[in-house]
CSV table of C-alpha atoms and ligand atoms in Angstrom, one decimal:
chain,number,residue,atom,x,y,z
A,1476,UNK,CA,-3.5,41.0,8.0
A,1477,UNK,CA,-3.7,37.4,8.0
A,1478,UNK,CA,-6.2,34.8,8.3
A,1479,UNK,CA,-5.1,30.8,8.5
A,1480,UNK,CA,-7.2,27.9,8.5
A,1481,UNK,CA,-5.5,24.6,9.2
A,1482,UNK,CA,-7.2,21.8,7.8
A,1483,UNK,CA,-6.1,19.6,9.8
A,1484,UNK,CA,-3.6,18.8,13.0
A,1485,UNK,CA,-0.4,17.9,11.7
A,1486,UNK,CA,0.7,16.8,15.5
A,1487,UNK,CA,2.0,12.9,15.2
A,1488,UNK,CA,1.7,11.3,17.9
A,1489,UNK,CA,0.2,7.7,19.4
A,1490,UNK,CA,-2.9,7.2,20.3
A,1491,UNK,CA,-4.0,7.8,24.1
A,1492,UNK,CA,-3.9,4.0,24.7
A,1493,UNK,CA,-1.2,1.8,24.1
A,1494,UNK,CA,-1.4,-0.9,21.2
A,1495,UNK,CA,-0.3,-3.2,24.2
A,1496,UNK,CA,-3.4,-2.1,26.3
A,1497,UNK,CA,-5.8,-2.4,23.8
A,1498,UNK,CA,-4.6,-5.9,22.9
A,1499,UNK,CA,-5.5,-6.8,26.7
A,1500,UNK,CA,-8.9,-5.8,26.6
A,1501,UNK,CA,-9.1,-7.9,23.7
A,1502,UNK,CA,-7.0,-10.8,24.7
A,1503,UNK,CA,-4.8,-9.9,22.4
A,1504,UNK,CA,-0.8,-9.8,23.2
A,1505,UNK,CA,0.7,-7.4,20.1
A,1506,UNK,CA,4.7,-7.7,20.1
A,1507,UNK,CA,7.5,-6.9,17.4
A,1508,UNK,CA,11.1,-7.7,16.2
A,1509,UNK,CA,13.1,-5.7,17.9
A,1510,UNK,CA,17.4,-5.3,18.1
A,1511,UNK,CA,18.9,-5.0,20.6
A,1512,UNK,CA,21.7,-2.4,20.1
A,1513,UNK,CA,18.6,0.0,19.4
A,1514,UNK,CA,16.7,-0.3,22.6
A,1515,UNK,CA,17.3,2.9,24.0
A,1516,UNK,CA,15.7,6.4,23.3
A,1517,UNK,CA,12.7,6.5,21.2
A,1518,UNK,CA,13.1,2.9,20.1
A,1519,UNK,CA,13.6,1.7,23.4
A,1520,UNK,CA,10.4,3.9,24.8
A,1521,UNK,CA,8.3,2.8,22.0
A,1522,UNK,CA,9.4,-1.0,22.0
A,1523,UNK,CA,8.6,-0.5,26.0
A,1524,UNK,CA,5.5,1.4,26.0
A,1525,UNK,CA,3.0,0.2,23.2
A,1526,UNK,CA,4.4,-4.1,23.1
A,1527,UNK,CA,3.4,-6.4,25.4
A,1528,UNK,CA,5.8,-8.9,23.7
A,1529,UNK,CA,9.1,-9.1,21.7
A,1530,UNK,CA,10.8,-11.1,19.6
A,1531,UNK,CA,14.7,-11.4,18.8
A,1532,UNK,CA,14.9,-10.5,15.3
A,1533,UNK,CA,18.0,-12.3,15.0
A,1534,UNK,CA,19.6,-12.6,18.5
A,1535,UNK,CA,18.6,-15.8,19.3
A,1536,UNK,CA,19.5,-17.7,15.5
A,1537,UNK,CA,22.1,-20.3,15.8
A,1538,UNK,CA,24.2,-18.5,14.2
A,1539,UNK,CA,24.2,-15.7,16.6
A,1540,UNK,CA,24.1,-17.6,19.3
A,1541,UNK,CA,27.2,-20.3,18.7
A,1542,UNK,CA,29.4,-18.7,15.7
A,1543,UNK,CA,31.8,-20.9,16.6
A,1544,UNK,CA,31.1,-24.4,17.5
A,1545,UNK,CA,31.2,-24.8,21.7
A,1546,UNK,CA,31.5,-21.0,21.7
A,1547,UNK,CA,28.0,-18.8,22.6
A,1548,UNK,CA,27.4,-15.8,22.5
A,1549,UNK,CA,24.2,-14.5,24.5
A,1550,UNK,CA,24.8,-11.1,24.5
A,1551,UNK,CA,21.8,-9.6,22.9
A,1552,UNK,CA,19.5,-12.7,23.5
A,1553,UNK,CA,20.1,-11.8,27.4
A,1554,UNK,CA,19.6,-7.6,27.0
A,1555,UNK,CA,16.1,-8.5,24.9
A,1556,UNK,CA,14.6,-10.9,27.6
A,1557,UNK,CA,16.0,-8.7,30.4
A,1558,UNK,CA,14.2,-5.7,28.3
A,1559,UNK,CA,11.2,-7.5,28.3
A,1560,UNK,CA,11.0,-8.8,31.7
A,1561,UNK,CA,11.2,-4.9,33.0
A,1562,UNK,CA,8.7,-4.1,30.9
A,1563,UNK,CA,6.5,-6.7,32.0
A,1564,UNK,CA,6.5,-8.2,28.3
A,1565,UNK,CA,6.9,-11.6,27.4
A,1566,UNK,CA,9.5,-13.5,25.0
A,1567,UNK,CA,9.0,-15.5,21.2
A,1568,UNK,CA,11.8,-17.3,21.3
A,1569,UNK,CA,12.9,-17.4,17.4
A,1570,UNK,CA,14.1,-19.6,16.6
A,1571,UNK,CA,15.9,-23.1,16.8
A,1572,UNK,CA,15.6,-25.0,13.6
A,1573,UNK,CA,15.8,-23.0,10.4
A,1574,UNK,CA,17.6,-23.9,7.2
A,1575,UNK,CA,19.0,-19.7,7.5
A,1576,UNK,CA,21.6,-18.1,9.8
A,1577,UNK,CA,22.8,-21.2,10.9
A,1578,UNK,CA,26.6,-21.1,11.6
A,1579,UNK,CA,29.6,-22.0,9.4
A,1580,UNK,CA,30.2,-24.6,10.9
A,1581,UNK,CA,27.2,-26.5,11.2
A,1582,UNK,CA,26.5,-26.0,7.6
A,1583,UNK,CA,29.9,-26.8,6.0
A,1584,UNK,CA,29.9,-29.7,8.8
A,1585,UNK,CA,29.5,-33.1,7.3
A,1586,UNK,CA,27.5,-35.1,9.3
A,1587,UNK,CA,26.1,-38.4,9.6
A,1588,UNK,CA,22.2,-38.5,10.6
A,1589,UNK,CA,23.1,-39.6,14.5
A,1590,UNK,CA,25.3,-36.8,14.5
A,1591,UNK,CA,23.0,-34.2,13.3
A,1592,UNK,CA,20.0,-35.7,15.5
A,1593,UNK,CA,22.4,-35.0,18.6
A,1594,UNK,CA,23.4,-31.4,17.4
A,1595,UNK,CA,19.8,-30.8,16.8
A,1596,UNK,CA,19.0,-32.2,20.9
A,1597,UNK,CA,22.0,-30.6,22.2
A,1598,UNK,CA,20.8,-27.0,21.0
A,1599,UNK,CA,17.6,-27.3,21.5
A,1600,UNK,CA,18.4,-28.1,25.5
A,1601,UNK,CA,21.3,-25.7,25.9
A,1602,UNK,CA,19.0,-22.8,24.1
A,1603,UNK,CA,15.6,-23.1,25.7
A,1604,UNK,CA,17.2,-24.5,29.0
A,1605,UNK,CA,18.9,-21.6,29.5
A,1606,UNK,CA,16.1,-19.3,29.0
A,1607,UNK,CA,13.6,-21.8,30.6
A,1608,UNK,CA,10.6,-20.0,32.3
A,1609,UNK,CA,11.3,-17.1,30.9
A,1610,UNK,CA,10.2,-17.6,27.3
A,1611,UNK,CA,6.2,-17.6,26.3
A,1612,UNK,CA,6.0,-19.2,23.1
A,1613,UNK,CA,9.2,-21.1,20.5
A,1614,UNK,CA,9.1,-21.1,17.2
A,1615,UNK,CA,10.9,-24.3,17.5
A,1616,UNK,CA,10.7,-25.1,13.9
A,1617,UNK,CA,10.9,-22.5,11.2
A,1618,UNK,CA,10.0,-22.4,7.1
A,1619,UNK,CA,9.8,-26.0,6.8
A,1620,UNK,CA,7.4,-26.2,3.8
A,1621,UNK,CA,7.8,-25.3,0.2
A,1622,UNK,CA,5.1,-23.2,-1.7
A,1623,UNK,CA,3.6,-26.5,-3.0
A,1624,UNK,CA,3.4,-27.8,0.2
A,1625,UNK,CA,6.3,-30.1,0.4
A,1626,UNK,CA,9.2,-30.2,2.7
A,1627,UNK,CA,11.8,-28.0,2.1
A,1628,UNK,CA,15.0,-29.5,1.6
A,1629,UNK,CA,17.1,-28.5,3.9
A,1630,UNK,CA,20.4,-29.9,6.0
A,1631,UNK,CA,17.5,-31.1,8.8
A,1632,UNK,CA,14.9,-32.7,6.2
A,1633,UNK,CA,17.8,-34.3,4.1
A,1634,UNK,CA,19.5,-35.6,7.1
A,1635,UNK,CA,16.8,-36.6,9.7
A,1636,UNK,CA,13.7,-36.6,7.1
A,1637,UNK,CA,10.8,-35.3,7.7
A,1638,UNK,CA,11.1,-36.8,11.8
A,1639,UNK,CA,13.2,-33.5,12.8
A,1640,UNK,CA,10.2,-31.5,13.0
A,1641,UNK,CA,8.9,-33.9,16.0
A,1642,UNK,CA,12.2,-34.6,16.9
A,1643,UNK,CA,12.4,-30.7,18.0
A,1644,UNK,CA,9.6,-30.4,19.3
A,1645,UNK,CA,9.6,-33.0,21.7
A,1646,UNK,CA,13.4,-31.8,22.5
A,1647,UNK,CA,12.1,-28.0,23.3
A,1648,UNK,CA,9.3,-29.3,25.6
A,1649,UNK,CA,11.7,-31.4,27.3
A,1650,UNK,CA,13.6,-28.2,28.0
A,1651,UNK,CA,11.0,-26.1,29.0
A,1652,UNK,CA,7.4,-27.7,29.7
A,1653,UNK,CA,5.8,-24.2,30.1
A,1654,UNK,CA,6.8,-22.0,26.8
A,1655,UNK,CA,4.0,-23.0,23.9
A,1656,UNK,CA,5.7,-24.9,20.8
A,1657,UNK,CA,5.0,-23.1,17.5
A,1658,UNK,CA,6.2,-24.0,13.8
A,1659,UNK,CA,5.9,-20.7,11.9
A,1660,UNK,CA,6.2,-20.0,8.1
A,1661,UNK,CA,5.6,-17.5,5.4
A,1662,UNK,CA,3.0,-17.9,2.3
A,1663,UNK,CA,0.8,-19.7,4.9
A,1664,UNK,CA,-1.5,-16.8,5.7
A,1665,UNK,CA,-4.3,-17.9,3.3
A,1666,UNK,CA,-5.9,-21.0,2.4
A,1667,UNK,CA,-3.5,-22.8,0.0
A,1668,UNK,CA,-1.2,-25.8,-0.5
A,1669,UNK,CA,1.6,-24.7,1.8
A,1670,UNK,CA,-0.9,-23.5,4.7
A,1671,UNK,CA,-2.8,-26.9,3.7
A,1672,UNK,CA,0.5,-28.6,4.1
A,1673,UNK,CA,1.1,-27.1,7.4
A,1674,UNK,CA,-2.9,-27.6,8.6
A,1675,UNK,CA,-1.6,-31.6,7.6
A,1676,UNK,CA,1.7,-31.4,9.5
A,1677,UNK,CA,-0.3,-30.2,13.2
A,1678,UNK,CA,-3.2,-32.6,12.6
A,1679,UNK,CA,-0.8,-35.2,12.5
A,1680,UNK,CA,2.1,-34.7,15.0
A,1681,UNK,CA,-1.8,-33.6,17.6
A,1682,UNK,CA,-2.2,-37.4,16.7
A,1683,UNK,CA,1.1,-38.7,17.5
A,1684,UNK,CA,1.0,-36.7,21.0
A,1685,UNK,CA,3.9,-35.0,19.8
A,1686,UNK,CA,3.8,-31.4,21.4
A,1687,UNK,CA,2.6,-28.2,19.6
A,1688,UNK,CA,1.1,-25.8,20.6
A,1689,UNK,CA,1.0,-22.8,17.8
A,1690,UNK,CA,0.7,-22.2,14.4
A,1691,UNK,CA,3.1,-19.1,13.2
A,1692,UNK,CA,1.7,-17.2,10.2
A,1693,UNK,CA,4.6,-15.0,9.6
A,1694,UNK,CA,2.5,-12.5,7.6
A,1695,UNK,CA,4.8,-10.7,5.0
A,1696,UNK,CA,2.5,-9.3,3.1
A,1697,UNK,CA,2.5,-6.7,0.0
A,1698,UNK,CA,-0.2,-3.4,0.0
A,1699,UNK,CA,-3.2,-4.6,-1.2
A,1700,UNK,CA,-2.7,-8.0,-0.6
A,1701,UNK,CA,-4.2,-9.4,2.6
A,1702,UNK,CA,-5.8,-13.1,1.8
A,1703,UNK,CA,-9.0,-13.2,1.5
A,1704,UNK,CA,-9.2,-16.3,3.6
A,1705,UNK,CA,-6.9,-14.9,6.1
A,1706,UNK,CA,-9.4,-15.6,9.2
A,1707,UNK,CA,-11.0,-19.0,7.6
A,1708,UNK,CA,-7.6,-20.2,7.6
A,1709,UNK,CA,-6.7,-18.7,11.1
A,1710,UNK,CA,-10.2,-20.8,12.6
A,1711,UNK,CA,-9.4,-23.8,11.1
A,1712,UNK,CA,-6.2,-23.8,13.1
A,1713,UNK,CA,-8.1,-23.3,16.2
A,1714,UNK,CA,-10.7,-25.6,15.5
A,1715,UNK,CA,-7.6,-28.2,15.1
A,1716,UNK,CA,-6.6,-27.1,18.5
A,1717,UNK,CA,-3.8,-25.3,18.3
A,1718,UNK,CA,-3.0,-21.8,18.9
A,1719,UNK,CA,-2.3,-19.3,16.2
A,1720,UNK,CA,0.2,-16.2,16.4
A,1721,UNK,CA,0.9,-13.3,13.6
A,1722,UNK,CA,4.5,-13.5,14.2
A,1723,UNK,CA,5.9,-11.1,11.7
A,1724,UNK,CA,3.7,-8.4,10.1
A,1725,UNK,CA,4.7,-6.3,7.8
A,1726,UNK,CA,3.1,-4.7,4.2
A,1727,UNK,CA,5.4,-3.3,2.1
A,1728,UNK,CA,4.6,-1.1,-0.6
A,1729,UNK,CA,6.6,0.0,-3.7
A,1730,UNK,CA,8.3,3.6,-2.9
A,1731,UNK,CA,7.7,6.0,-2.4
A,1732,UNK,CA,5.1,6.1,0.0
A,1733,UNK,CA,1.8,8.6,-0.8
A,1734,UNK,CA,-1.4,9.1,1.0
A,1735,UNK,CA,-3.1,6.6,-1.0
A,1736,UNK,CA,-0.5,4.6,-0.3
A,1737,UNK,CA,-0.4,4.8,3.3
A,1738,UNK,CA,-4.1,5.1,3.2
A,1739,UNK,CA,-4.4,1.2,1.7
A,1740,UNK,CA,-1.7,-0.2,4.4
A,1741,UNK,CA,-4.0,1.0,7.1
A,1742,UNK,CA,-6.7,-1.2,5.7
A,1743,UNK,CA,-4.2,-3.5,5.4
A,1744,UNK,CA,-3.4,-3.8,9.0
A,1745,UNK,CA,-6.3,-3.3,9.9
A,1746,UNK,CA,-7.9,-6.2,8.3
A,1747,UNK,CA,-4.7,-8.1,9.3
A,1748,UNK,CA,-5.5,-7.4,13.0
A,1749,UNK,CA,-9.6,-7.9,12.8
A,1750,UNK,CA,-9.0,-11.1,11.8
A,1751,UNK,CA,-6.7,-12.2,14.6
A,1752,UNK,CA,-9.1,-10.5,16.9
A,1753,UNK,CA,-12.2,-12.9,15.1
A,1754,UNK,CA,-10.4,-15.9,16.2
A,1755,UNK,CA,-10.4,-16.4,20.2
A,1756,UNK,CA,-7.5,-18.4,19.9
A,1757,UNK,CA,-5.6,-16.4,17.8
A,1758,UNK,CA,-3.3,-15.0,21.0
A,1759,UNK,CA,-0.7,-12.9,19.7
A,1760,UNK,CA,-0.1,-10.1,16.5
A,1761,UNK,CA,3.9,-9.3,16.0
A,1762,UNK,CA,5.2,-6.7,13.6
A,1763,UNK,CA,8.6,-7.6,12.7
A,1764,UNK,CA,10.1,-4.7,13.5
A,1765,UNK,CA,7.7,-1.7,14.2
A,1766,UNK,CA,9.6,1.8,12.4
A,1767,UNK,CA,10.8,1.8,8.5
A,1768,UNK,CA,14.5,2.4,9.9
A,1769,UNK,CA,14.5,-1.0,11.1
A,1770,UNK,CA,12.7,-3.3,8.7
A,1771,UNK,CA,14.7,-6.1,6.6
A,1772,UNK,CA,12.3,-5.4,3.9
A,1773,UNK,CA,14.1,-2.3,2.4
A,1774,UNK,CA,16.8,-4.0,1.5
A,1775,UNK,CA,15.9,-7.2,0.3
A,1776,UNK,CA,12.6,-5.9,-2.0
A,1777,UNK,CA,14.8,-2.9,-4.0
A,1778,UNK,CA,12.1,0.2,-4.7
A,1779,UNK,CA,10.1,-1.4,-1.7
A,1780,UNK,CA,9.9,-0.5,1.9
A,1781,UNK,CA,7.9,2.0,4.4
A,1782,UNK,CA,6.2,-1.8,5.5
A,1783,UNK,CA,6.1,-1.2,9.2
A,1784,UNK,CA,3.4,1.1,11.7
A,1785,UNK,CA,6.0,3.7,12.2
A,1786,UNK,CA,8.1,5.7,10.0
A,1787,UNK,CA,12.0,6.0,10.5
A,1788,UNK,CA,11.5,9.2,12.9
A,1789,UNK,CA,9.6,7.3,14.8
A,1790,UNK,CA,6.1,8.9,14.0
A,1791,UNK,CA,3.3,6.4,14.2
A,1792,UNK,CA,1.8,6.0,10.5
A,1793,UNK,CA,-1.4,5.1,9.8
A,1794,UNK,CA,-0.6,1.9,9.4
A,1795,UNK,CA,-0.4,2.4,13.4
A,1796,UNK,CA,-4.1,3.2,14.0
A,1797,UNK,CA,-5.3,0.6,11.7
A,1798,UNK,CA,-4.1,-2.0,14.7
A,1799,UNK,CA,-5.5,0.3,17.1
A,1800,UNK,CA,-8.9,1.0,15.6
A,1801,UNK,CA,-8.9,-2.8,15.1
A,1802,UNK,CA,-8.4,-3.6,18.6
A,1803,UNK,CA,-11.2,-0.8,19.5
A,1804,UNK,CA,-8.6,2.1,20.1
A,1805,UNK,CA,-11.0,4.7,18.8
A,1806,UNK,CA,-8.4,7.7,18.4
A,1807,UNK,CA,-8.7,9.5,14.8
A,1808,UNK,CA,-5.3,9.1,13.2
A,1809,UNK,CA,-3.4,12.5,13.2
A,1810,UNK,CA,-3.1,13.2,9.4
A,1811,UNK,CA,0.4,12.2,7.4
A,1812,UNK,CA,0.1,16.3,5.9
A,1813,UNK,CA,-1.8,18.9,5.5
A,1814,UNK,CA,-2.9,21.9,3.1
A,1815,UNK,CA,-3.8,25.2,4.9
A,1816,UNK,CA,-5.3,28.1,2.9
A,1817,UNK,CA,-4.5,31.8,4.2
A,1818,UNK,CA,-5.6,35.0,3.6
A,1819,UNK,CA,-4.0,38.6,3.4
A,1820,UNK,CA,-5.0,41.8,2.6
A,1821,UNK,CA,-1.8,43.1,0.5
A,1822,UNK,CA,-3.1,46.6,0.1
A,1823,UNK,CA,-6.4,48.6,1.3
A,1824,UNK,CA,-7.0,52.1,0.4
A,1825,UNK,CA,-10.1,54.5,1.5
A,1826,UNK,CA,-13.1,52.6,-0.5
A,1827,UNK,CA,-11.4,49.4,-1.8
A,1828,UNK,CA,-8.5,46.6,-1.2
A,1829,UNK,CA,-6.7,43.8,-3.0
A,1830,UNK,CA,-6.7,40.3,-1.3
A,1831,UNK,CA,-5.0,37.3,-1.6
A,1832,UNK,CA,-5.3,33.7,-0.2
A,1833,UNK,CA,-2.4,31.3,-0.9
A,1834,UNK,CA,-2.8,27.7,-0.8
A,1835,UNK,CA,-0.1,25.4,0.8
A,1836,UNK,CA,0.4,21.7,1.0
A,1837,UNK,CA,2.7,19.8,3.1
A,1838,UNK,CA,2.6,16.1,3.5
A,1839,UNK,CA,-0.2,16.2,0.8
A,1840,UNK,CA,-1.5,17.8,-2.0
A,1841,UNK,CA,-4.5,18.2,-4.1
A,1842,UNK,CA,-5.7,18.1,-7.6
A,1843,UNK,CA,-8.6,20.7,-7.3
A,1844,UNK,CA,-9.7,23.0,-4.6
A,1845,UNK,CA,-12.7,25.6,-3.3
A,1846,UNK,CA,-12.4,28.1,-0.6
A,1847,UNK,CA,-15.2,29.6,0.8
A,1848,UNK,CA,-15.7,32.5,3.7
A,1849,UNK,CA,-18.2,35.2,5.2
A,1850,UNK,CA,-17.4,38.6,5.2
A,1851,UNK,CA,-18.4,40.2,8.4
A,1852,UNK,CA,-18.5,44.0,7.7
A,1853,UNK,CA,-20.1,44.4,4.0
A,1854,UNK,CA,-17.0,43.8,1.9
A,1855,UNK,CA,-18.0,42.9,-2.0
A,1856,UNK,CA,-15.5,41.6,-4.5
A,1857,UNK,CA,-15.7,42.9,-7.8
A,1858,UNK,CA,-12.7,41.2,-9.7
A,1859,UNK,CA,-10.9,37.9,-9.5
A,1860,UNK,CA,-7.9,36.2,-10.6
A,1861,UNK,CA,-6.3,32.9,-10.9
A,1862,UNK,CA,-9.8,31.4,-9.3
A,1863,UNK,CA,-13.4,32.2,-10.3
A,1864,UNK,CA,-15.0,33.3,-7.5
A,1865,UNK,CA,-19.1,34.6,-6.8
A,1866,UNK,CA,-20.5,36.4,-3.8
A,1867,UNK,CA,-23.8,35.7,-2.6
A,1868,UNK,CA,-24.5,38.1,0.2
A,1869,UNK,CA,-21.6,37.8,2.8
A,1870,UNK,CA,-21.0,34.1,1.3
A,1871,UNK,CA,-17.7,34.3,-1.1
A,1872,UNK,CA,-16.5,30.6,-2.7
A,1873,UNK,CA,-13.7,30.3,-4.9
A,1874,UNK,CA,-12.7,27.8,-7.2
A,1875,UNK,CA,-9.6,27.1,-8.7
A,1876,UNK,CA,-8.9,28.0,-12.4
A,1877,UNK,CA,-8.6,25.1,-15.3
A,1878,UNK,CA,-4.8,25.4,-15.3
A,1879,UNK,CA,-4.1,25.7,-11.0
A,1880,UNK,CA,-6.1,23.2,-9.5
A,1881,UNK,CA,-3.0,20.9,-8.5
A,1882,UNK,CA,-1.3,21.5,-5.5
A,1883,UNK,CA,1.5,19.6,-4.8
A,1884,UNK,CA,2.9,18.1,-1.5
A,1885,UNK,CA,5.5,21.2,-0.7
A,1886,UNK,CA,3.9,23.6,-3.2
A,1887,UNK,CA,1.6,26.5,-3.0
A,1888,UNK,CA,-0.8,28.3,-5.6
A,1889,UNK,CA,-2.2,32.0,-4.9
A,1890,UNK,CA,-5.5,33.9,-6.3
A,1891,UNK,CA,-5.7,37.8,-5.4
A,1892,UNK,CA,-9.3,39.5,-5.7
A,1893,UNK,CA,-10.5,43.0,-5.4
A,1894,UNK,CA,-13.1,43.9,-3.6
A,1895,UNK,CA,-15.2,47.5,-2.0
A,1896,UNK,CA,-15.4,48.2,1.8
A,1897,UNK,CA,-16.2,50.8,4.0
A,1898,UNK,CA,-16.2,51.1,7.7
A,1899,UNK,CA,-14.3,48.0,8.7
A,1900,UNK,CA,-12.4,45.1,7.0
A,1901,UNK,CA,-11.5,42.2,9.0
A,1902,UNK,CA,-10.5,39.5,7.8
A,1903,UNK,CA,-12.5,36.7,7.5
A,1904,UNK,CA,-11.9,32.7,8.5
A,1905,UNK,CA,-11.4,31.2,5.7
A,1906,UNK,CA,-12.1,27.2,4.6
A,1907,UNK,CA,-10.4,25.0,2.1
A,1908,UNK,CA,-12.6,22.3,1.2
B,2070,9MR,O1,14.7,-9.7,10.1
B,2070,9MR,C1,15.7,-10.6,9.9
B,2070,9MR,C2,16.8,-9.9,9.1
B,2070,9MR,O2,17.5,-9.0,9.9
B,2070,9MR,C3,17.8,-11.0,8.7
B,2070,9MR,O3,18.8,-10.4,7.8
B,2070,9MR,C4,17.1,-12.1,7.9
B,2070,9MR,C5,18.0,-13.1,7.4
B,2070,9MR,O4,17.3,-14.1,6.7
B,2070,9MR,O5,16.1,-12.6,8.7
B,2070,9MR,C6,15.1,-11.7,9.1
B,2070,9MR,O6,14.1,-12.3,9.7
B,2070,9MR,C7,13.4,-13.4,9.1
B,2070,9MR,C8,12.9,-14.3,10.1
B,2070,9MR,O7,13.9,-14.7,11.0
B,2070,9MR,C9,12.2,-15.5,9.5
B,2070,9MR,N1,11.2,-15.1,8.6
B,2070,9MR,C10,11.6,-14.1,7.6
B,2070,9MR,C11,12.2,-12.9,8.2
B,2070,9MR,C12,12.6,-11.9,7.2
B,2070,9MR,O8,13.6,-12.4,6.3
């Protein structure tokens, strides 16, 4: 005989409405990093089904783009757009001026400053041209600051000065008039001196009438670690007149990942995505890349990792329904585990039997526990073991005994009980509270 209680629905799966929907009711458009070699199967579904925008992780660098100077390669630029245009999603093109994943050739070039102004022009028209119309939003300009707020030095600053940051903007507009111009960076989530620097950098090139059009906060953030000023920063932005995008959410966490863990990141994101959705003119949210098996954070932060809404199999986290519940999804994350406690009658003879309930954890574990029931048909326990348990009426609760009250995630502890019965024993429904 056998009675089971399951605490709680193990089932993974997404919420009823996709992130994507939800961010339309809120005017929200929530993308991710994607690769393209992976967009088919669950990756492909997912990437489909729950983003309303992507973004090249790395297709459209310069140095995947033109490896060899005169040479392109637009392989996996052209499968993400085509992706996204029959998924009705749009594009971040990322991106055109960096001081990483440039090619060999550019970098070991030596180059005066007219030269490096017109390789500068030359790929900002042949990139955007060719994807002209198609693309929502550039990040034309990339990491340009320092954490103190200076300019990084970098083959564009030292060679063009400061001026190549204007210089490629006004070269993508010329390009493409319709995609919005962003300069994105990391560090710049709060209020600080590089965000500061950054606030300086738009209020100025606004006054010039150079174009921009976004801010990029990048957003690689650690658990526990969302800036306070997160959506001050994100208005004053706006109230500068620009748009602003998350373009590349993650929160890692030191491994492994726990419940608490996990528990924190959804607060994480979820505060991460509130804040966008406080600021009208924060547009778009991006994860940069949306399941742990395809995250750049694992291996460039050793002993860190499991930073993105869905684990490596694919199962939404709940990381996942911190976005959604920010963005008024109001489905009740499925649990990451479970404990289940389960009862047996091992042996029953005319006036007595011996029971047992076994506690089991998967996924999760616990630290102390009480199970309570109600006997149906007169049963009394007279004798416990391995939990002290008392019987008032038809009401049974037992607790754990000082040396088995931990559980652990995979584990299982037992208690066995005797107890009197006459005419009928069914077993009863049992909780584990
Ligand atoms: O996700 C990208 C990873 O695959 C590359 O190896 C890495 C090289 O620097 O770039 C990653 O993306 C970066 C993005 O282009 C700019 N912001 C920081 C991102 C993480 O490094």
């Amino acid at each position: 005989m056998l009675g089971t209680l399951l605490l709680t629905a193990p089932a993974a799966h997404a919420a009823d409405t996709p992130l994507r929907d939800l961010g339309t009711a809120k005017g929200k458009v929530i993308g991710t990093a994607v690769t393209g070699a992976k967009l088919t199967g669950s990756y492909g579904d997912i990437a489909g089904a729950q983003f309303s925008s992507l973004t090249p992780g790395n297709a459209m660098k310069w140095g995947s783009v033109e490896p060899t100077r005169g040479s392109f390669n637009w392989a996996e630029a052209d499968q993400i757009v085509e992706f996204a245009e029959a998924h009705g999603q749009q594009v971040r093109g990322h991106t055109l001026v960096w001081h990483s994943q440039n090619p060999s050739w550019l970098t070991n070039g030596s180059w005066t400053s007219a030269q490096l102004g017109t390789l500068l022009d030359d790929h900002i028209a042949t990139e955007v041209g060719r994807y002209k119309g198609r693309i929502a939003a550039w990040d034309v300009v990339n990491e340009p600051f320092n954490e103190d707020g200076t300019y990084r030095s970098t083959l564009w600053y030292n060679g063009l000065g400061s001026g190549y940051i204007a210089r490629a903007l006004t070269a993508a507009r010329a390009a493409d008039p319709a995609a919005k111009l962003y300069i994105n960076d990391y560090n710049v989530e709060g209020v600080n001196a590089k965000s500061t620097a950054l606030y300086n950098l738009v209020k100025s090139l606004k006054e010039q009438g150079v174009p921009i059009d976004g801010v990029g906060l990048q957003a690689h953030l650690i658990l526990g670690q969302v800036p306070s000023t997160l959506q001050q920063n994100i208005q004053r932005f706006a109230d500068l007149g620009v748009d602003v995008a998350i373009t590349e959410l993650d929160i890692r966490m030191a491994l492994p990942a726990d419940t608490a863990k996990l528990a924190q990141q959804k607060a994480d994101y979820k505060a991460v995505t509130a804040a966008c959705v406080a600021v009208s003119r924060c547009v778009n949210l991006t994860v940069w890349g949306f399941t742990d098996s395809d995250s750049w954070v694992d291996s460039t932060f050793p002993g860190y990792g499991a930073a993105t809404p869905y684990d490596a199999n694919y199962a939404p986290k709940p990381a996942y329904y911190g976005i959604a519940e920010a963005l008024g999804g109001t489905t009740t994350p499925p649990p990451t585990g479970a404990c289940t406690a389960t009862y047996s009658v091992p042996s029953q003879w005319n006036t007595g039997f011996t029971g047992n309930v076994t506690i089991s954890c998967s996924g999760a574990s616990l630290s102390s526990w009480k199970v309570t029931w109600t006997y149906g048909a007169g049963q009394q326990i007279t004798q416990a073991w391995n939990a002290t348990c008392t019987q008032s009426g038809a009401a049974v609760s037992c607790v754990n005994a000082s040396y088995n009250g931990t559980v652990p995630d995979g584990g299982s502890v037992s208690f066995g009980f005797n107890a009197n019965w006459s005419g009928s024993n069914p077993v009863p429904t049992v909780t584990l509270g």
